[in-house]
Coordinates of C-alpha atoms and ligand atoms in Angstrom, one line a residue:
Chain P
X151 CA 14.7 29.8 -288.6
X152 CA 18.8 31.0 -288.2
X153 CA 20.5 32.6 -290.6
X154 CA 24.2 33.7 -291.1
X155 CA 25.2 35.9 -293.3
X156 CA 29.5 35.7 -294.2
X157 CA 29.3 35.7 -290.2
X158 CA 33.4 36.6 -289.5
X159 CA 33.8 36.3 -285.7
X160 CA 37.3 37.9 -284.2
X161 CA 38.0 38.1 -280.6
X162 CA 40.7 39.8 -279.1
X163 CA 43.8 39.6 -279.6
X164 CA 42.8 39.0 -283.1
X165 CA 42.4 35.2 -282.4
X166 CA 40.3 34.4 -285.5
X167 CA 37.6 32.0 -284.3
X168 CA 34.7 31.8 -287.4
X169 CA 35.2 32.7 -291.2
X170 CA 33.1 34.0 -293.8
X171 CA 30.2 31.1 -292.7
X172 CA 27.0 31.1 -294.5
X173 CA 24.2 28.8 -293.7
X174 CA 21.5 28.3 -292.8
X175 CA 18.5 26.3 -289.6
X176 CA 15.2 26.2 -291.5
X177 CA 12.3 25.8 -288.4
X178 CA 11.7 22.0 -286.8
X179 CA 15.1 21.4 -288.2
X180 CA 17.8 19.3 -286.0
X181 CA 21.0 19.9 -286.1
X182 CA 24.7 18.7 -285.5
X183 CA 27.5 21.5 -285.1
X184 CA 31.2 19.2 -284.9
X185 CA 34.8 19.9 -285.2
X186 CA 37.7 19.4 -283.8
X187 CA 38.5 21.4 -279.9
X188 CA 38.8 25.3 -281.0
X189 CA 37.1 24.9 -284.4
X190 CA 34.6 27.7 -283.6
X191 CA 31.5 25.6 -282.4
X192 CA 31.0 27.5 -278.8
X193 CA 30.8 31.1 -280.3
X194 CA 28.9 29.8 -283.2
X195 CA 26.3 28.8 -280.7
X196 CA 26.8 32.5 -278.4
X197 CA 26.2 34.1 -281.9
X198 CA 22.6 32.5 -281.9
X199 CA 21.9 33.7 -278.8
X200 CA 23.7 37.5 -278.4
X201 CA 26.0 36.7 -276.1
X202 CA 28.5 38.0 -278.7
X203 CA 27.6 40.1 -282.6
X204 CA 29.8 39.3 -285.0
X205 CA 32.9 41.4 -286.6
X206 CA 31.8 40.9 -290.2
X207 CA 28.3 39.3 -292.1
X208 CA 24.7 39.4 -289.3
X209 CA 22.9 36.9 -287.6
X210 CA 19.4 36.2 -288.3
X211 CA 17.2 34.6 -285.7
X212 CA 13.0 34.4 -286.1
X213 CA 13.4 37.1 -288.8
X214 CA 15.9 39.5 -286.1
X215 CA 18.7 40.5 -287.2
X216 CA 20.9 40.5 -284.3
X217 CA 23.0 42.9 -284.5
X218 CA 20.9 44.9 -284.4
X219 CA 18.6 43.5 -281.6
X220 CA 18.6 46.8 -279.5
X221 CA 20.4 46.2 -275.2
X222 CA 17.2 45.7 -273.3
X223 CA 15.7 43.4 -275.8
X224 CA 17.9 40.4 -275.4
X225 CA 16.2 38.8 -272.6
X226 CA 12.8 37.9 -275.1
X227 CA 14.9 36.6 -277.3
X228 CA 16.6 34.3 -274.6
X229 CA 13.1 33.6 -273.5
X230 CA 13.2 32.1 -278.1
X231 CA 15.9 29.8 -277.2
X232 CA 16.8 27.0 -274.4
X233 CA 19.9 26.1 -273.9
X234 CA 21.3 22.5 -273.0
X235 CA 25.4 23.4 -271.1
X236 CA 27.9 20.9 -270.7
X237 CA 28.3 22.1 -267.3
X238 CA 24.4 21.9 -266.7
X239 CA 24.9 25.3 -264.8
X240 CA 22.2 23.9 -261.9
X241 CA 21.8 26.6 -259.5
X242 CA 23.3 24.4 -256.7
X243 CA 20.4 25.3 -253.8
X244 CA 18.2 24.9 -255.6
X245 CA 16.1 22.4 -254.9
X246 CA 15.7 20.4 -258.9
X247 CA 11.9 21.4 -258.7
X248 CA 13.0 25.0 -257.9
X249 CA 16.1 25.2 -260.4
X250 CA 13.4 24.6 -262.6
X251 CA 11.1 26.9 -261.7
X252 CA 13.3 29.7 -261.4
X253 CA 13.3 30.2 -265.1
X254 CA 9.8 30.7 -265.3
X255 CA 10.2 32.8 -262.0
X256 CA 12.4 34.8 -263.1
X257 CA 9.8 35.2 -267.0
X258 CA 6.8 36.7 -264.4
X259 CA 5.0 33.2 -265.1
X260 CA 2.3 32.8 -262.3
X261 CA 2.3 30.3 -259.3
X262 CA -0.2 28.1 -260.6
X263 CA 1.3 27.8 -264.0
X264 CA 4.1 27.5 -263.6
X265 CA 3.4 24.2 -260.9
X266 CA 1.6 22.4 -263.5
X267 CA 4.6 23.1 -266.3
X268 CA 7.7 22.0 -264.0
X269 CA 5.4 18.6 -263.1
X270 CA 4.7 18.5 -266.7
X271 CA 8.0 18.0 -267.8
X272 CA 9.8 16.8 -264.8
X273 CA 7.5 13.8 -266.1
X274 CA 8.9 13.7 -269.2
X275 CA 12.7 13.8 -268.3
X276 CA 11.8 11.1 -265.7
X277 CA 12.7 13.0 -263.5
X278 CA 10.0 13.3 -261.1
X279 CA 10.7 11.3 -258.0
X280 CA 14.0 13.8 -258.1
X281 CA 12.7 16.1 -258.1
X282 CA 13.3 17.8 -254.0
X283 CA 16.2 17.0 -254.5
X284 CA 19.2 19.0 -254.3
X285 CA 21.3 18.8 -257.6
X286 CA 25.2 17.7 -256.0
X287 CA 22.7 14.4 -254.9
X288 CA 21.7 13.6 -258.6
X289 CA 24.1 11.6 -261.5
X290 CA 25.9 13.6 -264.2
X291 CA 22.8 12.0 -266.7
X292 CA 20.0 12.7 -263.8
X293 CA 21.7 16.7 -263.6
X294 CA 21.8 16.6 -267.6
X295 CA 18.0 16.1 -267.8
X296 CA 17.2 19.0 -265.8
X297 CA 18.9 21.5 -267.3
X298 CA 17.1 19.5 -269.4
X299 CA 13.5 20.5 -268.3
X300 CA 14.8 23.9 -267.4
X301 CA 15.4 24.2 -271.5
X302 CA 12.2 23.0 -272.6
X303 CA 10.2 24.3 -269.5
X304 CA 8.5 27.6 -271.5
X305 CA 8.6 25.9 -274.6
X306 CA 10.7 27.4 -277.4
X307 CA 11.1 27.0 -280.6
X308 CA 15.6 26.6 -280.4
X309 CA 17.3 24.7 -278.2
X310 CA 21.3 24.9 -278.0
X311 CA 23.4 22.4 -276.7
X312 CA 26.7 22.3 -276.6
X313 CA 28.2 20.1 -275.9
X314 CA 25.2 17.7 -273.8
X315 CA 26.6 15.0 -273.3
X316 CA 30.9 15.6 -272.7
X317 CA 31.0 14.4 -269.2
X318 CA 28.4 10.7 -269.8
X319 CA 28.8 7.6 -270.5
X320 CA 26.2 6.1 -274.0
X321 CA 24.1 5.4 -271.2
X322 CA 23.3 8.1 -270.4
X323 CA 23.7 10.4 -273.6
X324 CA 22.2 7.9 -275.5
X325 CA 19.1 9.1 -273.3
X326 CA 19.9 13.0 -273.5
X327 CA 19.7 12.5 -277.1
X328 CA 16.7 10.7 -277.3
X329 CA 15.2 13.7 -274.6
X330 CA 17.2 16.2 -277.5
X331 CA 14.7 14.5 -281.0
X332 CA 11.5 14.3 -278.8
X333 CA 11.5 17.9 -278.8
X334 CA 12.6 18.0 -282.2
X335 CA 9.3 16.3 -282.5
X336 CA 7.6 18.7 -280.7
X337 CA 8.5 21.3 -282.8
X338 CA 11.7 22.8 -281.7
X339 CA 14.3 23.2 -283.8
X340 CA 17.0 21.8 -282.4
X341 CA 21.2 22.6 -282.8
X342 CA 23.6 19.7 -281.0
X343 CA 27.8 21.2 -280.4
X344 CA 29.3 18.2 -279.7
X345 CA 32.4 15.5 -280.1
X346 CA 30.5 12.2 -279.5
X347 CA 31.3 10.3 -282.5
X348 CA 28.1 7.6 -281.6
X349 CA 25.6 9.7 -281.3
X350 CA 25.4 11.5 -284.6
X351 CA 27.3 8.4 -286.3
X352 CA 23.4 7.0 -284.7
X353 CA 21.1 9.8 -285.4
X354 CA 21.7 10.4 -288.8
X355 CA 21.0 13.9 -288.6
X356 CA 22.4 17.4 -290.5
X357 CA 26.2 18.0 -290.2
X358 CA 27.5 20.7 -290.2
X359 CA 31.7 21.0 -289.2
X360 CA 33.5 23.4 -288.3
X361 CA 37.3 23.0 -288.6
X362 CA 39.3 26.0 -287.9
X363 CA 36.7 28.2 -287.7
X364 CA 35.3 27.5 -291.5
X365 CA 32.7 25.6 -292.6
X366 CA 33.9 22.7 -293.9
X367 CA 31.1 20.3 -294.4
X368 CA 27.4 20.4 -294.2
X369 CA 25.5 16.9 -295.3
X370 CA 22.1 16.2 -295.2
X371 CA 22.2 13.0 -292.8
X372 CA 25.6 12.9 -292.2
X373 CA 28.4 11.0 -290.2
X374 CA 30.9 12.2 -287.8
X375 CA 33.6 11.5 -290.2
X376 CA 32.9 12.6 -294.2
X377 CA 32.4 10.4 -296.6
X378 CA 34.6 9.1 -298.9
Chain T
X177 CA 2.2 41.6 -259.4
X178 CA 1.4 40.6 -256.1
X179 CA 3.5 37.3 -256.7
X180 CA 5.7 39.9 -258.4
X181 CA 6.3 41.6 -255.1
X182 CA 6.1 38.7 -253.5
X183 CA 8.5 36.9 -255.6
X184 CA 10.6 39.9 -255.4
X185 CA 10.5 39.7 -251.2
X186 CA 10.6 35.7 -250.8
X187 CA 14.1 35.8 -253.1
X188 CA 15.7 39.4 -251.0
X189 CA 15.0 36.6 -247.5
X190 CA 16.2 33.7 -249.1
X191 CA 19.6 35.3 -250.7
X192 CA 20.1 37.0 -247.1
X193 CA 19.5 33.7 -245.7
X194 CA 21.9 31.7 -247.6
X195 CA 24.8 34.1 -248.1
X196 CA 25.2 34.1 -244.1
X197 CA 27.5 35.5 -243.7
X198 CA 28.0 37.7 -246.3
X199 CA 25.1 39.0 -244.8
X200 CA 26.1 39.4 -241.2
X201 CA 29.7 41.0 -242.8
X202 CA 27.7 43.5 -245.5
X203 CA 25.6 45.0 -242.3
X204 CA 28.4 44.8 -239.6
X205 CA 31.0 46.7 -241.7
X206 CA 28.2 49.3 -242.6
X207 CA 27.5 49.5 -238.8
X208 CA 31.7 50.2 -237.9
X209 CA 31.5 53.0 -241.2
X210 CA 28.1 55.0 -240.2
X211 CA 29.2 54.3 -236.3
X212 CA 32.5 56.0 -237.3
X213 CA 30.9 59.2 -239.7
X214 CA 28.3 59.4 -236.4
X215 CA 30.9 59.1 -233.8
X216 CA 32.9 61.8 -235.8
X217 CA 29.4 64.4 -236.5
X218 CA 29.0 64.3 -232.8
X219 CA 31.9 65.4 -231.8
X220 CA 32.9 67.5 -233.7
X221 CA 29.3 69.6 -234.5
X222 CA 30.2 69.4 -230.4
X223 CA 34.1 71.4 -230.7
X224 CA 32.5 74.1 -233.2
X225 CA 29.7 74.5 -231.3
X226 CA 31.5 74.9 -227.3
X227 CA 34.1 77.6 -230.2
X228 CA 31.4 78.9 -231.4
X229 CA 29.7 79.9 -227.7
X230 CA 33.2 80.5 -226.8
X231 CA 33.5 83.3 -229.4
X232 CA 30.4 85.0 -228.2
X233 CA 32.0 85.4 -225.5
X234 CA 35.0 87.8 -226.7
X235 CA 33.7 91.0 -226.3
X236 CA 35.5 94.1 -228.7
X237 CA 35.2 97.8 -226.4
X238 CA 34.3 101.0 -228.4
X239 CA 36.1 103.8 -226.7
X240 CA 33.9 106.9 -227.2
X241 CA 36.0 110.4 -227.4
X242 CA 35.4 113.1 -225.4
X243 CA 32.2 113.5 -224.5
X244 CA 29.3 112.4 -227.7
X245 CA 25.8 113.9 -228.9
X246 CA 22.7 111.2 -228.8
X247 CA 22.9 112.3 -232.2
X248 CA 26.5 111.4 -232.6
X249 CA 26.2 108.3 -230.5
X250 CA 23.4 106.9 -232.7
X251 CA 25.8 107.5 -236.2
X252 CA 28.1 105.6 -234.8
X253 CA 25.6 102.2 -233.3
X254 CA 24.3 103.1 -237.3
X255 CA 27.6 101.7 -238.3
X256 CA 28.8 99.1 -235.9
X257 CA 25.8 97.0 -236.8
X258 CA 26.5 97.5 -241.0
X259 CA 29.5 96.3 -240.0
X260 CA 29.7 92.2 -241.5
X261 CA 30.1 90.1 -238.3
X262 CA 29.1 91.8 -235.9
X263 CA 26.3 89.4 -233.6
X264 CA 25.0 92.5 -231.1
X265 CA 26.0 95.8 -229.7
X266 CA 25.5 97.2 -226.8
X267 CA 26.3 101.1 -225.3
X268 CA 27.3 101.9 -221.8
X269 CA 27.2 105.7 -221.5
X270 CA 29.8 106.7 -218.9
X271 CA 26.8 107.1 -215.7
X272 CA 26.0 103.8 -216.7
X273 CA 29.6 102.2 -216.1
X274 CA 30.3 103.8 -213.2
X275 CA 27.4 102.7 -211.7
X276 CA 28.6 98.8 -212.7
X277 CA 31.4 99.6 -211.3
X278 CA 30.2 100.6 -208.1
X279 CA 28.5 97.6 -207.9
X280 CA 31.4 95.8 -208.7
X281 CA 33.5 97.2 -205.9
X282 CA 30.2 97.3 -203.6
X283 CA 31.6 100.9 -203.4
X284 CA 27.7 102.4 -203.7
X285 CA 28.1 105.9 -202.6
X286 CA 31.3 106.2 -205.8
X287 CA 30.1 108.7 -207.8
X288 CA 30.7 111.2 -204.5
X289 CA 33.9 109.4 -203.3
X290 CA 35.1 110.7 -207.0
X291 CA 33.4 113.7 -207.6
X292 CA 33.1 113.9 -211.3
X293 CA 32.5 110.7 -213.3
X294 CA 36.0 109.7 -214.9
X295 CA 34.8 107.0 -217.2
X296 CA 34.6 107.6 -221.4
X297 CA 30.6 106.6 -222.9
X298 CA 32.1 102.5 -224.7
X299 CA 30.0 100.7 -226.9
X300 CA 30.8 96.4 -226.3
X301 CA 30.4 94.6 -229.8
X302 CA 29.4 90.8 -229.4
X303 CA 30.9 89.0 -232.5
X304 CA 29.8 85.8 -235.0
X305 CA 32.5 83.7 -235.4
X306 CA 36.6 84.7 -233.7
X307 CA 37.4 85.3 -237.7
X308 CA 36.2 88.3 -238.0
X309 CA 37.4 89.9 -234.4
X310 CA 40.6 91.1 -236.8
X311 CA 38.0 92.8 -239.7
X312 CA 36.0 94.4 -237.3
X313 CA 39.1 96.1 -235.5
X314 CA 41.2 97.7 -238.2
X315 CA 37.9 99.3 -239.4
X316 CA 36.3 100.7 -236.4
X317 CA 39.9 102.0 -235.3
X318 CA 39.7 104.3 -238.2
X319 CA 37.0 106.1 -236.9
X320 CA 37.3 109.1 -235.9
X321 CA 34.7 108.7 -232.8
X322 CA 37.3 106.8 -230.9
X323 CA 39.2 107.0 -228.8
X324 CA 40.7 103.4 -228.4
X325 CA 39.7 99.8 -229.0
X326 CA 39.8 97.2 -226.7
X327 CA 39.8 93.5 -227.1
X328 CA 41.1 90.0 -226.2
X329 CA 44.3 89.9 -229.1
X330 CA 45.1 87.0 -227.4
X331 CA 42.6 85.2 -226.7
X332 CA 40.9 85.6 -230.2
X333 CA 44.2 84.5 -231.2
X334 CA 43.8 81.4 -229.7
X335 CA 40.6 80.3 -230.5
X336 CA 41.5 81.3 -234.8
X337 CA 44.2 78.9 -234.7
X338 CA 41.9 76.2 -232.9
X339 CA 38.8 76.5 -235.2
X340 CA 41.5 76.4 -237.9
X341 CA 43.6 73.0 -236.8
X342 CA 39.4 71.8 -236.6
X343 CA 38.8 72.9 -239.5
X344 CA 41.6 71.5 -241.6
X345 CA 42.4 68.1 -238.9
X346 CA 38.5 67.6 -239.6
X347 CA 38.8 68.0 -243.3
X348 CA 41.8 65.4 -243.7
X349 CA 41.0 63.8 -241.1
X350 CA 36.5 63.1 -243.0
X351 CA 38.5 62.2 -246.1
X352 CA 40.5 59.0 -244.7
X353 CA 37.4 58.0 -242.8
X354 CA 35.3 58.5 -246.2
X355 CA 38.1 56.4 -248.4
X356 CA 38.9 53.8 -246.1
X357 CA 34.7 53.5 -245.6
X358 CA 34.4 53.8 -249.6
X359 CA 36.7 50.8 -249.4
X360 CA 35.1 48.5 -247.6
X361 CA 32.3 48.9 -249.1
X362 CA 33.6 47.8 -252.8
X363 CA 35.6 45.2 -250.8
X364 CA 31.7 44.5 -249.4
X365 CA 30.2 44.1 -252.4
X366 CA 33.5 43.1 -254.6
X367 CA 32.9 39.4 -252.4
X368 CA 29.3 40.0 -252.2
X369 CA 29.4 39.3 -256.8
X370 CA 31.8 37.1 -256.2
X371 CA 29.4 35.1 -254.5
X372 CA 26.0 35.7 -256.7
X373 CA 27.7 35.7 -260.4
X374 CA 26.9 32.0 -261.4
X375 CA 23.1 32.8 -260.3
X376 CA 22.8 35.8 -261.8
X377 CA 24.4 34.3 -265.4
X378 CA 21.4 31.6 -265.4
X379 CA 18.7 34.8 -265.5
X380 CA 20.1 36.2 -268.2
X381 CA 20.4 33.2 -269.7
X382 CA 16.9 32.3 -268.9
X383 CA 15.7 35.7 -270.2
X384 CA 15.3 37.3 -266.9
X385 CA 15.0 41.1 -267.8
X386 CA 17.9 43.5 -266.6
X387 CA 15.0 45.5 -263.8
X388 CA 14.0 41.9 -263.3
X389 CA 17.0 40.4 -262.1
X390 CA 18.1 44.2 -260.0
X391 CA 15.3 44.1 -257.6
X392 CA 16.3 41.4 -255.7
X393 CA 19.5 42.2 -255.3
X394 CA 17.8 46.5 -254.5
X395 CA 15.3 44.8 -251.4
X396 CA 18.4 42.9 -250.0
X397 CA 20.9 45.7 -249.7
X398 CA 18.3 48.1 -248.3
X399 CA 17.8 45.6 -246.3
X400 CA 21.1 45.0 -245.0
X401 CA 22.1 48.7 -245.5
X402 CA 19.0 49.5 -243.1
X403 CA 19.8 47.7 -240.8
X404 CA 23.7 48.1 -241.0
X405 CA 22.1 52.5 -240.7
X406 CA 19.4 51.6 -238.2
X407 CA 21.9 49.7 -235.0
X408 CA 24.5 52.9 -235.7
X409 CA 21.8 55.3 -235.3
X410 CA 20.3 53.2 -231.8
X411 CA 24.0 53.4 -230.3
X412 CA 25.2 57.4 -231.2
X413 CA 22.7 58.3 -229.4
X414 CA 23.0 55.8 -226.1
X415 CA 26.1 56.6 -226.7
X416 CA 25.6 59.9 -226.4
X417 CA 23.0 60.1 -224.1
X418 CA 25.6 58.1 -222.1
X419 CA 28.0 61.3 -222.8
X420 CA 26.2 63.6 -221.9
X421 CA 24.9 62.2 -218.4
X422 CA 28.6 61.6 -217.8
X423 CA 30.0 64.8 -218.9
X424 CA 27.5 66.8 -217.0
X425 CA 28.7 64.6 -213.8
X426 CA 31.8 65.0 -214.6
X427 CA 33.0 68.4 -216.0
X428 CA 29.9 70.2 -216.0
X429 CA 32.7 73.4 -217.7
X430 CA 32.6 71.5 -221.0
X431 CA 29.4 72.4 -223.5
X432 CA 28.2 69.8 -224.3
X433 CA 24.6 70.5 -226.9
X434 CA 21.6 69.2 -225.7
X435 CA 19.0 70.2 -227.7
X436 CA 18.2 66.9 -228.7
X437 CA 16.8 67.5 -231.6
X438 CA 20.1 67.8 -233.3
X439 CA 20.2 63.9 -232.1
X440 CA 17.6 63.3 -233.5
X441 CA 18.8 65.0 -237.1
X442 CA 21.8 62.7 -236.9
X443 CA 20.8 59.5 -236.1
X444 CA 17.8 59.8 -238.5
X445 CA 20.6 60.9 -241.7
X446 CA 23.1 58.3 -240.3
X447 CA 20.2 55.6 -240.7
X448 CA 19.2 56.7 -244.3
X449 CA 22.6 57.3 -245.4
X450 CA 22.5 53.2 -244.1
X451 CA 19.7 52.7 -246.3
X452 CA 21.5 54.4 -249.0
X453 CA 24.7 52.6 -248.9
X454 CA 22.3 49.9 -249.3
X455 CA 20.2 50.8 -252.3
X456 CA 23.7 52.2 -254.3
X457 CA 25.9 48.8 -252.9
X458 CA 23.2 47.0 -254.3
X459 CA 22.5 48.6 -257.9
X460 CA 26.2 48.8 -258.6
X461 CA 26.8 45.6 -257.5
X462 CA 24.2 44.1 -259.2
X463 CA 25.8 46.4 -262.3
X464 CA 28.6 45.4 -262.5
X465 CA 27.2 41.9 -262.1
X466 CA 25.1 42.8 -265.7
X467 CA 27.9 44.0 -267.0
X468 CA 29.6 41.2 -267.0
X469 CA 28.9 39.1 -270.0
X470 CA 31.3 41.4 -272.6
X471 CA 29.5 41.7 -275.8
X472 CA 31.9 42.6 -278.4
Ligands
LIG185 N1 36.7 34.7 -275.4 C1 37.8 34.6 -275.9 N2 38.7 35.3 -276.2 C2 39.6 35.5 -277.4 N3 39.8 33.6 -277.6 C3 38.2 32.7 -277.6 C4 37.3 33.6 -276.4 N4 36.3 32.1 -277.2 C5 37.4 31.2 -277.4 N5 37.9 32.3 -277.8 C6 39.3 31.2 -279.1 O1 38.3 30.9 -280.4 C7 38.6 29.4 -280.9 C8 36.9 28.6 -280.8 O2 36.5 28.8 -279.4 P1 35.3 27.9 -279.7 O3 35.3 28.1 -278.1 O4 34.4 28.5 -280.1 O5 35.6 25.9 -279.8 P2 34.9 24.9 -279.7 O6 34.8 24.7 -281.1 O7 33.3 25.0 -278.9 O8 35.6 24.6 -279.3 P3 35.7 22.8 -277.5 O9 35.5 21.9 -278.7 O10 37.3 22.9 -276.9 O11 35.1 23.4 -276.9 C9 39.5 29.0 -280.0 O12 40.6 29.2 -281.1 C10 39.3 30.1 -279.0 O13 40.8 30.1 -278.6
LIG186 MG1 33.4 24.9 -276.7

């Protein structure tokens, strides 16, 4: 599904953010990406949705070499990938419903289908009763659920989340993770970059750890800290 | 297809409404810029028009030697017409000249009084532009059939100076106007871009194609530009009509262009300019935003 082959990413000013990363993520996996701040987690995710290109090495997503992908095909790659960010990235002047519908409108769904899908996903994340509110009228956890609903509304094969629980307390964070796990059960490949020790330890999924841009650990049913 | 078009229009109008202040600012900017451009053009075209009508009243009088035969007169006439910058030439025979003179001084019996006609045969030449006078004079001065060349040397020189001043002064003014217009429009676009970058970032993330992102912006640009240009055209039309009335009533000797066709054309040109500025500005703005995400 996603594979990195000796990937090195060097930002301007010679900042090396990833070094010779080789890793394979299969279809249907659930993976935590952990590491201290500045270790390269966000860079890793940005490579997958072709926000940036690797300096050396290659990244394959669903069989496509992203370095060779034509600029105008990028939107179609992104339709296969849902995103969730720490800061939600909701449009402040659109309601909950409109924020989610927007993701379908811009990829050309017809109105009837949009209506059906948005209502269904709102049900799934438990926000049907909030659909006409604006983002500022919601709690942090609710906002993140809207973002997850938007990421999942077109059933993408891949879901990327960059610190989706960063601003939330444990209860809200758990709730978010439940949604991600549920999506994973539906067959979506999920990749979550996080600092949240409790969440990682409670779920016992695959853990990939980065440190200073180097892959230092890849455990099958891992924990946040290396086991002795 | 229909629901896409509806989507673009809806998004365009929503965007305009949501960013109401920016929309107002943009329309006002385009209005002011195009109104000034239009005013500049109106004044410039009218000045040119009056200078041209003045130049055309300038006249070169070619006095012929002795007593030329009809063939000689025809030859000179052909030579004159083959010169660059000649608008028309008219032969005034000595008889005709005397009749004119008699009429002017009110003595129909002038020829009887003088016994012989002392006047020479003359060609009256009208030029297209004041700038051509010097050239024409220096050429015809060398013709052997020519006795003397008479023309308003001072008037020609002054007109030329005015034209040159208008050309250079107008050019410099036009450049300043254009530069400030571009600067203002560019700044407006920067503000729009700043207000919209989040929206576009999210559209890109969820996989909108570039054209899908561009189109609502282009619709918005065309609507704003069209409004600004339309208002400017209407204002110019009104202002010129009033100016025409006023000048005609108070300064009838100032030759303003009365033919309305030129005004229609100018106003149409201004309105079209607004549309194009809107389209170009919208495209430029969205292009900047689309380019924002660096691909290293
Ligand atoms: N656009 C950029 N230009 C230059 N350097 C960058 C850029 N983005 C990230 N970096 C650098 O690359 C390194 C890795 O950054 P990255 O954002 O991937 O870390 P991270 O693991 O996501 O950190 P955090 O946990 O704080 O989000 C850092 O040293 C960072 O300063
Ligand atoms: Mg990060």
